[in-house]
């Protein structure tokens, strides 16, 4: 699919929540000056849903207005934040952020963990991990942090063995035992749900699984737990903006009892609160 320009993505994807502006241009300027608006880039599910809950139910009491900008990939939200087209983003975990900072030199700061989207193993043909066929094709995410994460999940479930101590930085070269001679296919994370038509199993990020109608807590053949999980998703800002009053308000609301209950009630174990 042809990638649109960042400007086009932002123009097409922006969803403004709260009271709509009205009146003359001078009225618009006055309203803009009187509201505490924060523009946040998100993945639509669950990040956008969680943030919409905050905007609709909690933000007004804090004098905060949230403008939500949705992205369907993992690259553009950091580009937009770096270019000051966003005030914050909420879509990534620390290992992915560290890769982005190392590769692109972003001056970003991660805030407190909000939720975990357990990575899962899915299939349209296999009913149990033990039934994965010899020589089966396994699709995994192609970004390093999530590919290492997926290999660890496969190792934990007995499909492969990894070199001792490689942890989240595992690559295919670190596979020491592959008893079923599995064939690995690395794809952009957003493409993984569609890969199920052509693979024995696919390891899919929680947000993309949910977006395509999969329910991780019941549909996954294997699923990460929340215990000692380093992949909690969180808000990221440009370094120095973490004390911005709007960011402080957002963090307070995202870590409230109301948001925790919303996550538990809506996602029923497919998304886990990390606070």
Tab-separated table of C-alpha atoms in Angstrom:
chain	number	residue	atom	x	y	z
A	1	UNK	CA	0.000	0.000	0.000
A	2	UNK	CA	1.379	3.446	-0.920
A	3	UNK	CA	2.421	5.437	2.185
A	4	UNK	CA	0.825	8.846	2.385
A	5	UNK	CA	2.771	11.923	3.448
A	6	UNK	CA	2.847	12.750	7.135
A	7	UNK	CA	0.798	15.869	6.485
A	8	UNK	CA	-1.872	13.796	4.748
A	9	UNK	CA	-1.902	11.236	7.527
A	10	UNK	CA	-2.365	13.936	10.135
A	11	UNK	CA	-5.045	15.691	8.137
A	12	UNK	CA	-7.017	12.506	7.541
A	13	UNK	CA	-6.569	10.873	10.919
A	14	UNK	CA	-7.101	13.661	13.432
A	15	UNK	CA	-10.067	13.142	15.686
A	16	UNK	CA	-10.845	16.096	17.914
A	17	UNK	CA	-12.637	15.295	21.141
A	18	UNK	CA	-14.504	17.698	23.398
A	19	UNK	CA	-16.433	20.865	22.513
A	20	UNK	CA	-16.287	21.862	18.834
A	21	UNK	CA	-15.037	25.328	18.038
A	22	UNK	CA	-17.590	27.735	16.587
A	23	UNK	CA	-18.069	31.385	15.656
A	24	UNK	CA	-15.761	33.803	13.866
A	25	UNK	CA	-12.019	33.408	13.459
A	26	UNK	CA	-11.465	35.789	16.378
A	27	UNK	CA	-13.806	33.652	18.476
A	28	UNK	CA	-11.826	30.572	17.436
A	29	UNK	CA	-8.582	32.212	18.530
A	30	UNK	CA	-10.091	33.247	21.858
A	31	UNK	CA	-11.395	29.744	22.490
A	32	UNK	CA	-8.034	28.188	21.547
A	33	UNK	CA	-6.308	30.478	24.012
A	34	UNK	CA	-8.761	29.651	26.795
A	35	UNK	CA	-8.618	25.858	26.508
A	36	UNK	CA	-5.865	23.551	27.681
A	37	UNK	CA	-5.589	21.426	24.533
A	38	UNK	CA	-3.132	18.540	24.246
A	39	UNK	CA	-2.519	16.808	20.903
A	40	UNK	CA	-1.646	13.121	21.376
A	41	UNK	CA	-0.751	10.569	18.672
A	42	UNK	CA	-2.040	7.044	19.264
A	43	UNK	CA	-2.619	3.634	17.770
A	44	UNK	CA	-6.410	3.355	17.397
A	45	UNK	CA	-6.799	0.280	19.636
A	46	UNK	CA	-6.539	0.186	22.585
A	47	UNK	CA	-4.639	3.463	23.017
A	48	UNK	CA	-7.161	5.619	21.183
A	49	UNK	CA	-10.070	3.973	22.984
A	50	UNK	CA	-8.463	4.472	26.378
A	51	UNK	CA	-7.642	8.083	25.615
A	52	UNK	CA	-11.160	8.731	24.304
A	53	UNK	CA	-12.540	7.408	27.594
A	54	UNK	CA	-10.292	9.854	29.442
A	55	UNK	CA	-11.349	12.717	27.183
A	56	UNK	CA	-15.063	11.970	27.384
A	57	UNK	CA	-15.272	11.211	31.086
A	58	UNK	CA	-12.365	12.659	33.063
A	59	UNK	CA	-10.557	15.451	31.232
A	60	UNK	CA	-13.086	18.255	31.709
A	61	UNK	CA	-12.796	18.092	35.500
A	62	UNK	CA	-9.059	18.778	35.109
A	63	UNK	CA	-9.577	21.589	32.593
A	64	UNK	CA	-7.904	19.501	29.893
A	65	UNK	CA	-8.959	19.143	26.262
A	66	UNK	CA	-7.448	16.255	24.298
A	67	UNK	CA	-7.061	16.099	20.531
A	68	UNK	CA	-6.445	12.542	19.391
A	69	UNK	CA	-4.464	11.787	16.215
A	70	UNK	CA	-4.633	8.158	15.074
A	71	UNK	CA	-1.799	6.356	13.270
A	72	UNK	CA	-1.821	2.893	11.747
A	73	UNK	CA	1.914	2.295	11.887
A	74	UNK	CA	4.710	2.499	14.459
A	75	UNK	CA	6.961	4.971	12.601
A	76	UNK	CA	5.004	8.164	12.063
A	77	UNK	CA	3.948	8.865	15.692
A	78	UNK	CA	7.572	9.436	16.707
A	79	UNK	CA	8.304	11.446	13.568
A	80	UNK	CA	5.309	13.679	14.299
A	81	UNK	CA	6.335	14.111	17.938
A	82	UNK	CA	9.883	15.029	16.964
A	83	UNK	CA	8.605	17.556	14.425
A	84	UNK	CA	6.347	19.136	17.073
A	85	UNK	CA	3.161	18.200	15.254
A	86	UNK	CA	2.159	16.380	18.456
A	87	UNK	CA	2.558	17.206	22.135
A	88	UNK	CA	2.869	13.537	23.113
A	89	UNK	CA	2.329	10.054	21.768
A	90	UNK	CA	0.909	6.927	23.346
A	91	UNK	CA	1.541	3.753	21.351
A	92	UNK	CA	4.916	2.231	22.279
A	93	UNK	CA	6.885	0.380	24.937
A	94	UNK	CA	10.378	1.060	26.277
A	95	UNK	CA	12.314	-1.492	24.166
A	96	UNK	CA	10.827	-0.059	20.966
A	97	UNK	CA	11.435	3.509	22.117
A	98	UNK	CA	15.083	2.697	22.878
A	99	UNK	CA	15.543	1.330	19.351
A	100	UNK	CA	14.022	4.466	17.849
A	101	UNK	CA	16.183	6.766	19.970
A	102	UNK	CA	19.343	4.821	19.108
A	103	UNK	CA	18.545	4.831	15.388
A	104	UNK	CA	17.216	8.355	14.982
A	105	UNK	CA	18.553	10.388	17.884
A	106	UNK	CA	15.184	11.474	19.242
A	107	UNK	CA	15.267	13.498	22.463
A	108	UNK	CA	12.300	11.792	24.090
A	109	UNK	CA	11.307	10.890	27.643
A	110	UNK	CA	9.049	7.973	28.564
A	111	UNK	CA	6.544	8.431	31.362
A	112	UNK	CA	4.879	5.829	33.600
A	113	UNK	CA	3.549	2.482	32.257
A	114	UNK	CA	-0.165	2.473	31.459
A	115	UNK	CA	-1.064	-0.906	29.970
A	116	UNK	CA	0.276	-4.138	28.511
A	117	UNK	CA	-0.978	-5.649	25.257
A	118	UNK	CA	0.056	-9.295	25.556
A	119	UNK	CA	1.743	-10.604	22.416
A	120	UNK	CA	-0.026	-13.730	21.171
A	121	UNK	CA	0.372	-16.689	18.834
A	122	UNK	CA	-2.560	-17.121	16.439
A	123	UNK	CA	-3.537	-19.511	13.661
A	124	UNK	CA	-6.385	-20.277	11.285
A	125	UNK	CA	-5.392	-23.930	10.924
A	126	UNK	CA	-3.557	-25.010	14.088
A	127	UNK	CA	-5.592	-25.666	17.234
A	128	UNK	CA	-2.729	-26.016	19.743
A	129	UNK	CA	0.960	-25.106	19.954
A	130	UNK	CA	1.898	-28.784	19.956
A	131	UNK	CA	0.192	-29.193	16.572
A	132	UNK	CA	2.363	-26.702	14.675
A	133	UNK	CA	3.531	-28.739	11.651
A	134	UNK	CA	7.095	-29.544	10.709
A	135	UNK	CA	8.416	-26.913	8.324
A	136	UNK	CA	5.542	-24.571	9.201
A	137	UNK	CA	5.802	-20.887	8.283
A	138	UNK	CA	5.844	-18.567	11.313
A	139	UNK	CA	5.263	-14.843	10.841
A	140	UNK	CA	6.802	-12.489	13.409
A	141	UNK	CA	7.103	-8.676	13.687
A	142	UNK	CA	10.041	-7.216	11.774
A	143	UNK	CA	11.046	-4.483	14.252
A	144	UNK	CA	13.868	-5.738	16.510
A	145	UNK	CA	12.203	-5.288	19.902
A	146	UNK	CA	9.017	-7.093	18.927
A	147	UNK	CA	10.793	-9.791	16.915
A	148	UNK	CA	12.921	-10.629	19.942
A	149	UNK	CA	9.801	-10.568	22.068
A	150	UNK	CA	8.043	-12.991	19.709
A	151	UNK	CA	10.999	-15.390	19.656
A	152	UNK	CA	11.007	-15.435	23.449
A	153	UNK	CA	7.300	-16.270	23.458
A	154	UNK	CA	7.887	-19.148	21.033
A	155	UNK	CA	10.800	-20.373	23.151
A	156	UNK	CA	8.730	-20.222	26.333
A	157	UNK	CA	6.174	-22.437	24.622
A	158	UNK	CA	8.712	-25.042	23.507
A	159	UNK	CA	8.832	-24.413	19.762
A	160	UNK	CA	12.449	-23.217	19.701
A	161	UNK	CA	15.422	-22.801	22.036
A	162	UNK	CA	17.397	-19.563	22.236
A	163	UNK	CA	20.949	-18.843	23.339
A	164	UNK	CA	21.091	-18.306	27.061
A	165	UNK	CA	20.919	-14.688	28.133
A	166	UNK	CA	19.894	-13.078	24.831
A	167	UNK	CA	16.653	-11.797	26.367
A	168	UNK	CA	14.650	-9.199	24.440
A	169	UNK	CA	17.463	-8.722	21.908
A	170	UNK	CA	17.035	-12.238	20.501
A	171	UNK	CA	17.218	-12.661	16.729
A	172	UNK	CA	16.782	-15.659	14.465
A	173	UNK	CA	20.568	-16.145	14.672
A	174	UNK	CA	20.141	-16.847	18.380
A	175	UNK	CA	17.945	-19.895	17.770
A	176	UNK	CA	19.978	-22.922	18.848
A	177	UNK	CA	17.312	-25.618	18.521
A	178	UNK	CA	14.475	-25.624	15.981
A	179	UNK	CA	13.095	-29.174	16.187
A	180	UNK	CA	10.233	-28.568	13.760
A	181	UNK	CA	12.419	-26.715	11.236
A	182	UNK	CA	10.096	-23.745	11.392
A	183	UNK	CA	10.467	-21.165	8.624
A	184	UNK	CA	10.387	-17.570	9.888
A	185	UNK	CA	8.894	-14.670	7.954
A	186	UNK	CA	9.382	-11.144	9.344
A	187	UNK	CA	6.613	-8.659	8.493
A	188	UNK	CA	5.613	-5.151	9.497
A	189	UNK	CA	3.514	-5.562	12.647
A	190	UNK	CA	0.365	-4.130	11.044
A	191	UNK	CA	0.489	-6.824	8.329
A	192	UNK	CA	0.589	-9.778	10.722
A	193	UNK	CA	-3.170	-10.384	11.070
A	194	UNK	CA	-3.465	-10.706	7.280
A	195	UNK	CA	-0.575	-13.166	7.246
A	196	UNK	CA	-2.755	-15.784	8.946
A	197	UNK	CA	-4.027	-16.842	5.515
A	198	UNK	CA	-0.518	-17.972	4.555
A	199	UNK	CA	1.148	-19.174	7.771
A	200	UNK	CA	0.938	-22.017	10.211
A	201	UNK	CA	1.082	-19.510	13.047
A	202	UNK	CA	1.628	-15.763	13.345
A	203	UNK	CA	2.856	-13.856	16.389
A	204	UNK	CA	0.711	-10.712	16.535
A	205	UNK	CA	0.920	-7.565	18.633
A	206	UNK	CA	-2.081	-7.118	20.896
A	207	UNK	CA	-3.331	-3.871	19.375
A	208	UNK	CA	-3.403	-5.266	15.842
A	209	UNK	CA	-5.010	-8.502	17.030
A	210	UNK	CA	-7.835	-6.596	18.726
A	211	UNK	CA	-8.309	-4.236	15.763
A	212	UNK	CA	-8.932	-7.210	13.454
A	213	UNK	CA	-11.469	-8.904	15.717
A	214	UNK	CA	-9.211	-11.361	17.498
A	215	UNK	CA	-9.659	-11.702	21.249
A	216	UNK	CA	-6.211	-12.385	22.737
A	217	UNK	CA	-7.501	-13.836	26.007
A	218	UNK	CA	-9.447	-16.580	24.183
A	219	UNK	CA	-8.159	-16.804	20.592
A	220	UNK	CA	-4.412	-16.945	21.183
A	221	UNK	CA	-2.720	-20.352	21.232
A	222	UNK	CA	-0.124	-18.796	23.557
A	223	UNK	CA	-0.151	-15.403	25.246
A	224	UNK	CA	2.304	-13.339	27.260
A	225	UNK	CA	1.527	-12.749	30.907
A	226	UNK	CA	1.765	-9.421	32.673
A	227	UNK	CA	4.289	-10.698	35.207
A	228	UNK	CA	7.647	-8.879	34.939
A	229	UNK	CA	6.643	-7.795	31.446
A	230	UNK	CA	8.944	-5.045	30.093
A	231	UNK	CA	6.574	-4.196	27.243
A	232	UNK	CA	4.124	-1.882	28.991
A	233	UNK	CA	2.844	0.904	26.738
A	234	UNK	CA	3.174	4.465	27.937
A	235	UNK	CA	3.079	8.136	27.053
A	236	UNK	CA	6.212	9.597	25.452
A	237	UNK	CA	7.036	13.320	25.247
A	238	UNK	CA	9.895	15.460	24.031
A	239	UNK	CA	12.479	15.686	26.794
A	240	UNK	CA	11.728	18.737	28.895
A	241	UNK	CA	7.969	18.571	28.330
A	242	UNK	CA	7.330	16.034	31.078
A	243	UNK	CA	6.592	18.866	33.530
A	244	UNK	CA	4.133	20.597	31.175
A	245	UNK	CA	0.934	21.060	33.200
A	246	UNK	CA	-1.147	19.392	30.475
A	247	UNK	CA	1.103	16.322	30.469
A	248	UNK	CA	0.959	16.124	34.262
A	249	UNK	CA	-2.845	16.184	34.104
A	250	UNK	CA	-2.928	13.506	31.417
A	251	UNK	CA	-0.633	11.232	33.413
A	252	UNK	CA	-2.794	11.649	36.508
A	253	UNK	CA	-5.914	10.669	34.580
A	254	UNK	CA	-4.332	7.743	32.704
A	255	UNK	CA	-3.244	6.242	36.035
A	256	UNK	CA	-6.565	6.713	37.796
A	257	UNK	CA	-8.791	4.033	39.303
A	258	UNK	CA	-11.402	4.889	36.668
A	259	UNK	CA	-9.051	4.084	33.788
A	260	UNK	CA	-7.915	0.841	35.403
A	261	UNK	CA	-11.535	-0.274	35.719
A	262	UNK	CA	-12.239	0.765	32.122
A	263	UNK	CA	-9.342	-1.390	30.885
A	264	UNK	CA	-10.439	-4.371	32.972
A	265	UNK	CA	-14.108	-4.119	31.975
A	266	UNK	CA	-13.635	-3.401	28.262
A	267	UNK	CA	-10.799	-5.764	27.392
A	268	UNK	CA	-11.451	-8.690	29.738
A	269	UNK	CA	-7.797	-9.718	29.975
A	270	UNK	CA	-6.848	-8.926	26.365
A	271	UNK	CA	-5.269	-5.691	27.635
A	272	UNK	CA	-3.786	-5.483	31.141
A	273	UNK	CA	-3.440	-2.373	33.295
A	274	UNK	CA	0.227	-1.851	34.223
A	275	UNK	CA	-0.322	0.262	37.323
